[in-house]
mmCIF file of C-alpha atoms in Angstrom:
data_model
loop_
_atom_site.group_PDB
_atom_site.id
_atom_site.type_symbol
_atom_site.label_atom_id
_atom_site.label_comp_id
_atom_site.label_asym_id
_atom_site.label_seq_id
_atom_site.Cartn_x
_atom_site.Cartn_y
_atom_site.Cartn_z
ATOM 1 C CA GLY W 573 29.726 -6.024 -5.745
ATOM 2 C CA TRP W 574 28.223 -5.551 -2.282
ATOM 3 C CA VAL W 575 30.469 -8.215 -0.741
ATOM 4 C CA ARG W 576 33.556 -6.599 -2.262
ATOM 5 C CA LYS W 577 32.577 -3.236 -0.755
ATOM 6 C CA VAL W 578 32.072 -4.591 2.773
ATOM 7 C CA TYR W 579 34.792 -7.253 2.693
ATOM 8 C CA ASP W 580 37.135 -5.388 5.056
ATOM 9 C CA ILE W 581 34.502 -4.856 7.748
ATOM 10 C CA VAL W 582 32.847 -8.288 7.829
ATOM 11 C CA GLY W 583 34.049 -11.803 8.469
ATOM 12 C CA PRO W 584 33.600 -14.830 10.741
ATOM 13 C CA GLU W 585 35.555 -13.111 13.534
ATOM 14 C CA ILE W 586 34.346 -9.560 12.809
ATOM 15 C CA ASP W 587 30.700 -9.170 11.818
ATOM 16 C CA VAL W 588 28.482 -11.923 10.444
ATOM 17 C CA PRO W 589 25.635 -11.050 8.032
ATOM 18 C CA ALA W 590 22.268 -12.771 8.416
ATOM 19 C CA PRO W 591 19.043 -12.768 6.366
ATOM 20 C CA ASP W 592 16.318 -10.148 6.583
ATOM 21 C CA VAL W 593 13.299 -8.964 4.604
ATOM 22 C CA GLY W 594 13.667 -9.749 0.902
ATOM 23 C CA THR W 595 16.489 -12.286 1.194
ATOM 24 C CA ASN W 596 16.499 -16.074 1.026
ATOM 25 C CA PRO W 597 19.002 -18.926 1.541
ATOM 26 C CA GLN W 598 20.240 -18.650 -2.046
ATOM 27 C CA ASP W 599 21.118 -14.983 -1.530
ATOM 28 C CA MET W 600 23.157 -15.924 1.524
ATOM 29 C CA LEU W 601 24.992 -18.623 -0.430
ATOM 30 C CA TRP W 602 25.865 -16.129 -3.170
ATOM 31 C CA ILE W 603 27.325 -13.876 -0.477
ATOM 32 C CA MET W 604 29.318 -16.804 0.931
ATOM 33 C CA ASP W 605 30.642 -17.807 -2.501
ATOM 34 C CA GLU W 606 31.787 -14.266 -3.280
ATOM 35 C CA TYR W 607 33.496 -13.945 0.107
ATOM 36 C CA ASP W 608 35.284 -17.264 -0.439
ATOM 37 C CA THR W 609 36.414 -16.106 -3.885
ATOM 38 C CA ILE W 610 37.855 -12.854 -2.537
ATOM 39 C CA SER W 611 39.476 -14.404 0.542
ATOM 40 C CA ARG W 612 40.713 -17.493 -1.326
ATOM 41 C CA ASN W 613 39.552 -19.468 1.657
ATOM 42 C CA ARG W 614 36.581 -21.508 2.803
ATOM 43 C CA LYS W 615 34.724 -19.874 5.693
ATOM 44 C CA PRO W 616 31.029 -20.814 5.632
ATOM 45 C CA GLY W 617 30.536 -19.221 9.071
ATOM 46 C CA PHE W 618 31.024 -15.802 7.496
ATOM 47 C CA VAL W 619 27.315 -15.614 6.659
ATOM 48 C CA THR W 620 24.233 -17.316 8.106
ATOM 49 C CA GLY W 621 20.779 -18.290 6.898
ATOM 50 C CA LYS W 622 22.307 -20.574 4.283
ATOM 51 C CA ALA W 623 20.498 -23.599 2.877
ATOM 52 C CA VAL W 624 20.699 -26.818 4.885
ATOM 53 C CA GLY W 625 23.306 -29.092 3.333
ATOM 54 C CA VAL W 626 25.479 -26.162 2.261
ATOM 55 C CA GLY W 627 26.416 -24.939 5.720
ATOM 56 C CA GLY W 628 22.951 -23.990 6.928
ATOM 57 C CA SER W 629 21.394 -24.992 10.243
ATOM 58 C CA LEU W 630 18.252 -26.978 10.771
ATOM 59 C CA GLY W 631 15.680 -24.869 12.608
ATOM 60 C CA ARG W 632 16.912 -21.561 11.176
ATOM 61 C CA THR W 633 13.783 -21.123 9.058
ATOM 62 C CA GLU W 634 11.477 -21.433 12.069
ATOM 63 C CA ALA W 635 13.765 -19.745 14.583
ATOM 64 C CA THR W 636 12.481 -16.164 14.730
ATOM 65 C CA GLY W 637 8.800 -17.090 14.817
ATOM 66 C CA TYR W 638 9.295 -19.880 17.335
ATOM 67 C CA GLY W 639 11.366 -17.576 19.529
ATOM 68 C CA VAL W 640 8.509 -15.069 19.548
ATOM 69 C CA VAL W 641 6.151 -17.737 20.846
ATOM 70 C CA TYR W 642 8.590 -18.966 23.491
ATOM 71 C CA CYS W 643 8.522 -15.417 24.894
ATOM 72 C CA ILE W 644 4.729 -15.268 24.667
ATOM 73 C CA ARG W 645 4.492 -18.603 26.484
ATOM 74 C CA GLU W 646 6.554 -17.287 29.398
ATOM 75 C CA THR W 647 4.536 -14.057 29.492
ATOM 76 C CA LEU W 648 1.246 -15.930 29.654
ATOM 77 C CA LYS W 649 2.603 -17.947 32.577
ATOM 78 C CA LYS W 650 3.374 -14.730 34.455
ATOM 79 C CA LEU W 651 -0.093 -13.364 33.711
ATOM 80 C CA GLY W 652 -1.804 -16.595 34.727
ATOM 81 C CA ILE W 653 -3.310 -17.181 31.281
ATOM 82 C CA ASP W 654 -3.562 -20.751 29.987
ATOM 83 C CA PHE W 655 -2.148 -20.988 26.470
ATOM 84 C CA LYS W 656 -5.300 -22.816 25.403
ATOM 85 C CA ASP W 657 -7.204 -19.620 26.213
ATOM 86 C CA ALA W 658 -4.803 -17.470 24.191
ATOM 87 C CA THR W 659 -5.968 -15.770 21.011
ATOM 88 C CA ALA W 660 -3.743 -13.784 18.687
ATOM 89 C CA SER W 661 -3.837 -11.376 15.780
ATOM 90 C CA ILE W 662 -0.694 -11.096 13.655
ATOM 91 C CA GLN W 663 0.455 -8.379 11.303
ATOM 92 C CA GLY W 664 2.482 -9.816 8.448
ATOM 93 C CA ALA W 665 2.566 -13.067 6.513
ATOM 94 C CA GLY W 666 6.291 -13.476 5.920
ATOM 95 C CA ASN W 667 8.683 -15.911 7.541
ATOM 96 C CA VAL W 668 8.330 -14.557 11.090
ATOM 97 C CA ALA W 669 4.538 -14.408 10.989
ATOM 98 C CA GLN W 670 4.214 -17.846 9.395
ATOM 99 C CA TYR W 671 6.177 -19.662 12.065
ATOM 100 C CA THR W 672 4.789 -17.546 14.890
ATOM 101 C CA CYS W 673 1.368 -18.731 13.760
ATOM 102 C CA GLU W 674 2.523 -22.350 13.522
ATOM 103 C CA LYS W 675 4.070 -22.525 17.000
ATOM 104 C CA PHE W 676 1.254 -20.500 18.603
ATOM 105 C CA VAL W 677 -1.283 -23.057 17.372
ATOM 106 C CA GLN W 678 0.960 -25.991 18.329
ATOM 107 C CA TYR W 679 0.831 -24.731 21.919
ATOM 108 C CA GLY W 680 -2.966 -24.758 21.806
ATOM 109 C CA GLY W 681 -3.643 -21.088 21.093
ATOM 110 C CA LYS W 682 -5.795 -19.690 18.307
ATOM 111 C CA VAL W 683 -4.743 -17.177 15.653
ATOM 112 C CA VAL W 684 -7.875 -15.374 14.488
ATOM 113 C CA ALA W 685 -6.324 -12.888 12.054
ATOM 114 C CA ILE W 686 -3.246 -12.391 9.923
ATOM 115 C CA SER W 687 -2.493 -9.501 7.604
ATOM 116 C CA CYS W 688 -0.389 -9.201 4.468
ATOM 117 C CA TRP W 689 0.687 -6.794 1.767
ATOM 118 C CA ASP W 690 -0.947 -7.612 -1.559
ATOM 119 C CA SER W 691 1.768 -7.140 -4.185
ATOM 120 C CA LYS W 692 -0.828 -7.050 -6.979
ATOM 121 C CA ASP W 693 -3.342 -4.615 -5.457
ATOM 122 C CA LYS W 694 -0.580 -2.579 -3.764
ATOM 123 C CA LYS W 695 -2.451 -2.472 -0.463
ATOM 124 C CA ALA W 696 -2.717 -4.428 2.764
ATOM 125 C CA TYR W 697 -5.447 -6.885 3.688
ATOM 126 C CA THR W 698 -6.331 -8.681 6.901
ATOM 127 C CA TYR W 699 -7.618 -12.237 6.673
ATOM 128 C CA SER W 700 -9.627 -13.378 9.677
ATOM 129 C CA CYS W 701 -11.261 -16.593 10.805
ATOM 130 C CA GLU W 702 -13.098 -16.866 14.118
ATOM 131 C CA ARG W 703 -12.501 -20.608 14.411
ATOM 132 C CA GLY W 704 -8.789 -19.951 13.950
ATOM 133 C CA ILE W 705 -6.359 -19.888 11.043
ATOM 134 C CA ASP W 706 -4.827 -23.305 10.406
ATOM 135 C CA PRO W 707 -1.048 -22.975 9.881
ATOM 136 C CA LYS W 708 -1.200 -25.932 7.492
ATOM 137 C CA ASP W 709 -3.430 -23.834 5.236
ATOM 138 C CA LEU W 710 -1.182 -20.792 5.599
ATOM 139 C CA LEU W 711 1.942 -22.796 4.720
ATOM 140 C CA ALA W 712 0.276 -24.884 1.994
ATOM 141 C CA PRO W 713 1.732 -24.570 -1.533
ATOM 142 C CA GLY W 714 0.098 -21.702 -3.397
ATOM 143 C CA THR W 715 -1.262 -19.834 -0.363
ATOM 144 C CA LEU W 716 1.623 -17.352 -0.246
ATOM 145 C CA ASP W 717 3.836 -15.936 -2.962
ATOM 146 C CA LYS W 718 7.489 -14.990 -2.463
ATOM 147 C CA PHE W 719 6.449 -11.530 -1.253
ATOM 148 C CA GLY W 720 4.218 -12.909 1.519
ATOM 149 C CA THR W 721 0.989 -12.101 -0.338
ATOM 150 C CA ILE W 722 -1.926 -14.380 0.542
ATOM 151 C CA ASP W 723 -3.870 -15.652 -2.464
ATOM 152 C CA PRO W 724 -7.433 -14.316 -1.960
ATOM 153 C CA GLU W 725 -9.043 -17.310 -3.668
ATOM 154 C CA LYS W 726 -7.125 -19.714 -1.457
ATOM 155 C CA ALA W 727 -8.113 -17.681 1.587
ATOM 156 C CA LYS W 728 -11.760 -17.824 0.537
ATOM 157 C CA SER W 729 -11.565 -21.605 0.131
ATOM 158 C CA PHE W 730 -10.248 -21.868 3.702
ATOM 159 C CA GLY W 731 -13.174 -19.825 5.007
ATOM 160 C CA TRP W 732 -11.079 -16.740 5.762
ATOM 161 C CA LYS W 733 -12.722 -13.335 5.590
ATOM 162 C CA GLN W 734 -10.900 -10.533 3.762
ATOM 163 C CA GLU W 735 -10.897 -7.224 5.656
ATOM 164 C CA ASP W 736 -9.157 -3.864 5.612
ATOM 165 C CA GLY W 737 -5.397 -4.014 6.131
ATOM 166 C CA ASP W 738 -5.502 -2.381 9.582
ATOM 167 C CA ALA W 739 -8.253 -4.661 10.899
ATOM 168 C CA TRP W 740 -5.676 -6.933 12.574
ATOM 169 C CA LEU W 741 -4.996 -4.187 15.111
ATOM 170 C CA SER W 742 -8.526 -3.974 16.502
ATOM 171 C CA LYS W 743 -9.305 -7.667 16.965
ATOM 172 C CA LYS W 744 -10.659 -8.896 20.316
ATOM 173 C CA VAL W 745 -7.633 -10.996 21.217
ATOM 174 C CA ASN W 746 -5.371 -11.179 24.236
ATOM 175 C CA VAL W 747 -2.103 -11.301 22.249
ATOM 176 C CA LEU W 748 -1.228 -8.753 19.568
ATOM 177 C CA ILE W 749 1.785 -9.498 17.363
ATOM 178 C CA PRO W 750 3.203 -6.956 14.887
ATOM 179 C CA ALA W 751 5.438 -9.168 12.725
ATOM 180 C CA ALA W 752 6.007 -7.141 9.575
ATOM 181 C CA LEU W 753 7.928 -3.875 9.280
ATOM 182 C CA GLY W 754 8.896 -0.993 11.555
ATOM 183 C CA GLN W 755 6.901 2.039 12.706
ATOM 184 C CA VAL W 756 3.490 0.549 11.894
ATOM 185 C CA VAL W 757 1.768 1.167 15.243
ATOM 186 C CA THR W 758 1.662 4.939 15.616
ATOM 187 C CA GLN W 759 -0.139 7.658 17.549
ATOM 188 C CA ASP W 760 -2.681 7.699 14.710
ATOM 189 C CA ASN W 761 -3.774 4.068 15.070
ATOM 190 C CA VAL W 762 -2.666 2.904 18.525
ATOM 191 C CA ASN W 763 -6.090 3.579 20.012
ATOM 192 C CA ASP W 764 -7.586 1.117 17.535
ATOM 193 C CA ILE W 765 -6.132 -1.585 19.786
ATOM 194 C CA ASN W 766 -8.826 -3.294 21.843
ATOM 195 C CA PHE W 767 -7.287 -2.569 25.235
ATOM 196 C CA ASP W 768 -10.192 -4.305 26.977
ATOM 197 C CA THR W 769 -8.890 -7.666 25.757
ATOM 198 C CA VAL W 770 -5.235 -7.258 24.724
ATOM 199 C CA LYS W 771 -2.890 -8.284 27.544
ATOM 200 C CA VAL W 772 0.327 -9.024 25.622
ATOM 201 C CA TYR W 773 2.018 -7.003 22.884
ATOM 202 C CA ALA W 774 4.810 -9.057 21.304
ATOM 203 C CA GLU W 775 7.127 -7.114 19.008
ATOM 204 C CA ALA W 776 8.071 -9.777 16.472
ATOM 205 C CA ALA W 777 9.126 -7.075 13.988
ATOM 206 C CA ASN W 778 11.980 -4.633 14.477
ATOM 207 C CA THR W 779 10.827 -1.298 15.971
ATOM 208 C CA PRO W 780 7.160 -1.773 15.004
ATOM 209 C CA THR W 781 6.020 0.814 17.554
ATOM 210 C CA THR W 782 6.637 4.550 17.479
ATOM 211 C CA LEU W 783 7.620 6.308 20.710
ATOM 212 C CA GLU W 784 4.219 8.000 20.961
ATOM 213 C CA ALA W 785 2.331 4.732 20.499
ATOM 214 C CA ASP W 786 4.614 2.988 22.965
ATOM 215 C CA GLU W 787 3.671 5.498 25.661
ATOM 216 C CA VAL W 788 -0.020 4.728 25.117
ATOM 217 C CA ILE W 789 0.489 0.955 25.263
ATOM 218 C CA LYS W 790 2.621 1.329 28.389
ATOM 219 C CA ALA W 791 -0.002 3.523 30.088
ATOM 220 C CA LYS W 792 -2.702 0.935 29.372
ATOM 221 C CA GLY W 793 -0.775 -1.686 31.340
ATOM 222 C CA VAL W 794 -0.271 -4.089 28.434
ATOM 223 C CA TYR W 795 2.672 -6.465 28.911
ATOM 224 C CA VAL W 796 5.155 -5.539 26.176
ATOM 225 C CA ILE W 797 7.799 -7.988 24.965
ATOM 226 C CA PRO W 798 10.420 -5.642 23.433
ATOM 227 C CA ASP W 799 11.568 -6.355 19.902
ATOM 228 C CA PHE W 800 15.219 -7.074 20.590
ATOM 229 C CA ILE W 801 14.213 -9.817 23.020
ATOM 230 C CA CYS W 802 11.080 -11.028 21.259
ATOM 231 C CA ASN W 803 12.540 -11.522 17.783
ATOM 232 C CA ALA W 804 16.027 -12.632 18.823
ATOM 233 C CA GLY W 805 15.387 -16.258 17.876
ATOM 234 C CA GLY W 806 16.649 -15.747 14.345
ATOM 235 C CA VAL W 807 19.987 -14.233 15.281
ATOM 236 C CA THR W 808 20.380 -16.822 18.028
ATOM 237 C CA VAL W 809 20.147 -19.689 15.555
ATOM 238 C CA SER W 810 22.376 -17.724 13.187
ATOM 239 C CA TYR W 811 24.919 -17.883 16.009
ATOM 240 C CA PHE W 812 24.258 -21.624 16.287
ATOM 241 C CA GLU W 813 24.850 -21.905 12.541
ATOM 242 C CA GLU W 814 28.220 -20.191 12.856
ATOM 243 C CA VAL W 815 29.173 -22.482 15.754
ATOM 244 C CA GLN W 816 28.225 -25.558 13.721
ATOM 245 C CA ASN W 817 30.182 -24.252 10.720
ATOM 246 C CA ASN W 818 33.268 -23.776 12.879
ATOM 247 C CA MET W 819 32.958 -27.297 14.304
ATOM 248 C CA ASN W 820 31.942 -28.820 10.964
ATOM 249 C CA TYR W 821 29.408 -30.760 13.026
ATOM 250 C CA TYR W 822 25.678 -30.197 12.683
ATOM 251 C CA TRP W 823 22.992 -30.707 15.311
ATOM 252 C CA PRO W 824 19.593 -32.328 14.728
ATOM 253 C CA LYS W 825 16.639 -29.956 14.532
ATOM 254 C CA ASP W 826 15.254 -30.930 17.944
ATOM 255 C CA GLU W 827 18.582 -30.051 19.563
ATOM 256 C CA VAL W 828 18.724 -26.673 17.811
ATOM 257 C CA LEU W 829 15.202 -25.772 18.920
ATOM 258 C CA GLU W 830 15.806 -27.024 22.466
ATOM 259 C CA LYS W 831 18.876 -24.799 22.764
ATOM 260 C CA LEU W 832 16.912 -21.896 21.273
ATOM 261 C CA ASP W 833 14.073 -22.377 23.759
ATOM 262 C CA ARG W 834 16.486 -22.341 26.696
ATOM 263 C CA ILE W 835 18.294 -19.191 25.568
ATOM 264 C CA MET W 836 15.090 -17.303 24.726
ATOM 265 C CA THR W 837 13.476 -18.317 28.014
ATOM 266 C CA ASP W 838 16.528 -17.261 30.026
ATOM 267 C CA ALA W 839 16.740 -13.918 28.200
ATOM 268 C CA PHE W 840 13.049 -13.223 28.668
ATOM 269 C CA ASN W 841 13.111 -14.112 32.359
ATOM 270 C CA ALA W 842 16.143 -11.890 32.956
ATOM 271 C CA VAL W 843 14.173 -8.943 31.573
ATOM 272 C CA ALA W 844 10.926 -9.869 33.309
ATOM 273 C CA ASP W 845 12.612 -10.404 36.682
ATOM 274 C CA LEU W 846 14.457 -7.073 36.509
ATOM 275 C CA ALA W 847 11.260 -5.272 35.504
ATOM 276 C CA GLU W 848 9.543 -6.736 38.562
ATOM 277 C CA GLU W 849 12.480 -5.971 40.850
ATOM 278 C CA LYS W 850 12.858 -2.355 39.704
ATOM 279 C CA LYS W 851 9.124 -1.905 39.092
ATOM 280 C CA CYS W 852 9.921 -0.546 35.657
ATOM 281 C CA TYR W 853 8.719 -0.973 32.098
ATOM 282 C CA THR W 854 9.923 -4.144 30.357
ATOM 283 C CA ARG W 855 11.534 -2.159 27.544
ATOM 284 C CA ASP W 856 13.517 -0.127 30.076
ATOM 285 C CA ALA W 857 14.570 -3.329 31.842
ATOM 286 C CA ALA W 858 15.783 -4.829 28.558
ATOM 287 C CA TYR W 859 17.856 -1.751 27.751
ATOM 288 C CA LEU W 860 19.239 -1.668 31.285
ATOM 289 C CA ILE W 861 20.472 -5.258 31.024
ATOM 290 C CA ALA W 862 22.036 -4.576 27.620
ATOM 291 C CA ILE W 863 23.827 -1.457 28.857
ATOM 292 C CA GLN W 864 25.024 -3.199 32.025
ATOM 293 C CA ARG W 865 26.552 -6.016 29.969
ATOM 294 C CA VAL W 866 28.374 -3.598 27.682
ATOM 295 C CA ALA W 867 29.552 -1.537 30.664
ATOM 296 C CA LYS W 868 30.878 -4.651 32.382
ATOM 297 C CA ALA W 869 32.736 -5.718 29.238
ATOM 298 C CA VAL W 870 34.397 -2.363 28.569
ATOM 299 C CA GLY W 871 35.119 -1.904 32.271
ATOM 300 C CA GLY W 872 36.824 -5.283 32.408
ATOM 301 C CA ARG W 873 39.051 -4.242 29.520
ATOM 302 C CA GLY W 874 39.987 -1.010 31.269
ATOM 303 C CA TRP W 875 38.351 1.242 28.693
ATOM 304 C CA VAL W 876 36.302 3.002 31.365
ATOM 305 C CA LYS W 877 36.478 3.207 35.121
ATOM 306 C CA PRO W 878 33.447 1.680 36.825
ATOM 307 C CA LYS W 879 31.617 3.923 39.266
ATOM 308 C CA LYS W 880 32.137 2.998 42.904
#
């Protein structure tokens, strides 16, 4: 029913849907099948996040989380922090958080806390481990359910400590990563952040920070990686998926991730360099680049007259 309602405003050359919270590859395939039925055509590039082997792209599952860490890696370079000295606390235990944790540890960093929503208790918990959370434990069968709830008995067997849901925010780490839902860091809890240690605030979620909280974080001099740069890895590989669908030729996983790394690094550096040049906030620099690109495009088409 949903596909039939939006059929006229979506399509491989119009607007391409991608997965988000609460969806999985099967959902995306159902959307594709319905679109094909209505259009009486075969256009797998109409929707992304599909299962591998049915038009999906290798690397799509890891893409958002890995992209977050590529941005963190570049930030740490600018701040002169060795990745092996990096510690992180992550809010969320869904797809983005899982693969952020995995790549962060692969680079030599340590994730000391991760939070989740407990679908049974209807409340959030933080699970912490001073020696570091092993991504293999986090991604092991039975650790997480389909809602991203961590099994407390599994956590206990791994040596993880269960704490209050907001405890992730106050950990003594140098990288803080909200990777769940929007508007979770507010004026009511922003000062729980340990500003003595936190140097990087990576917005892996969409709009996780309210305007009031953002002003506090900015004033404290924390390096903020804005959400629409930080979490762009997923939509980037969705674009790759569409390209591969159109070619009917599929890249190996290493090639997908190499291309993702290059694009994320270039995008991050464009923002970081402009922020340094203009001596402005990174979020402002990101918006400025986005607006300039749109202005250039519409100006080139004669829709508006560029200012002289």
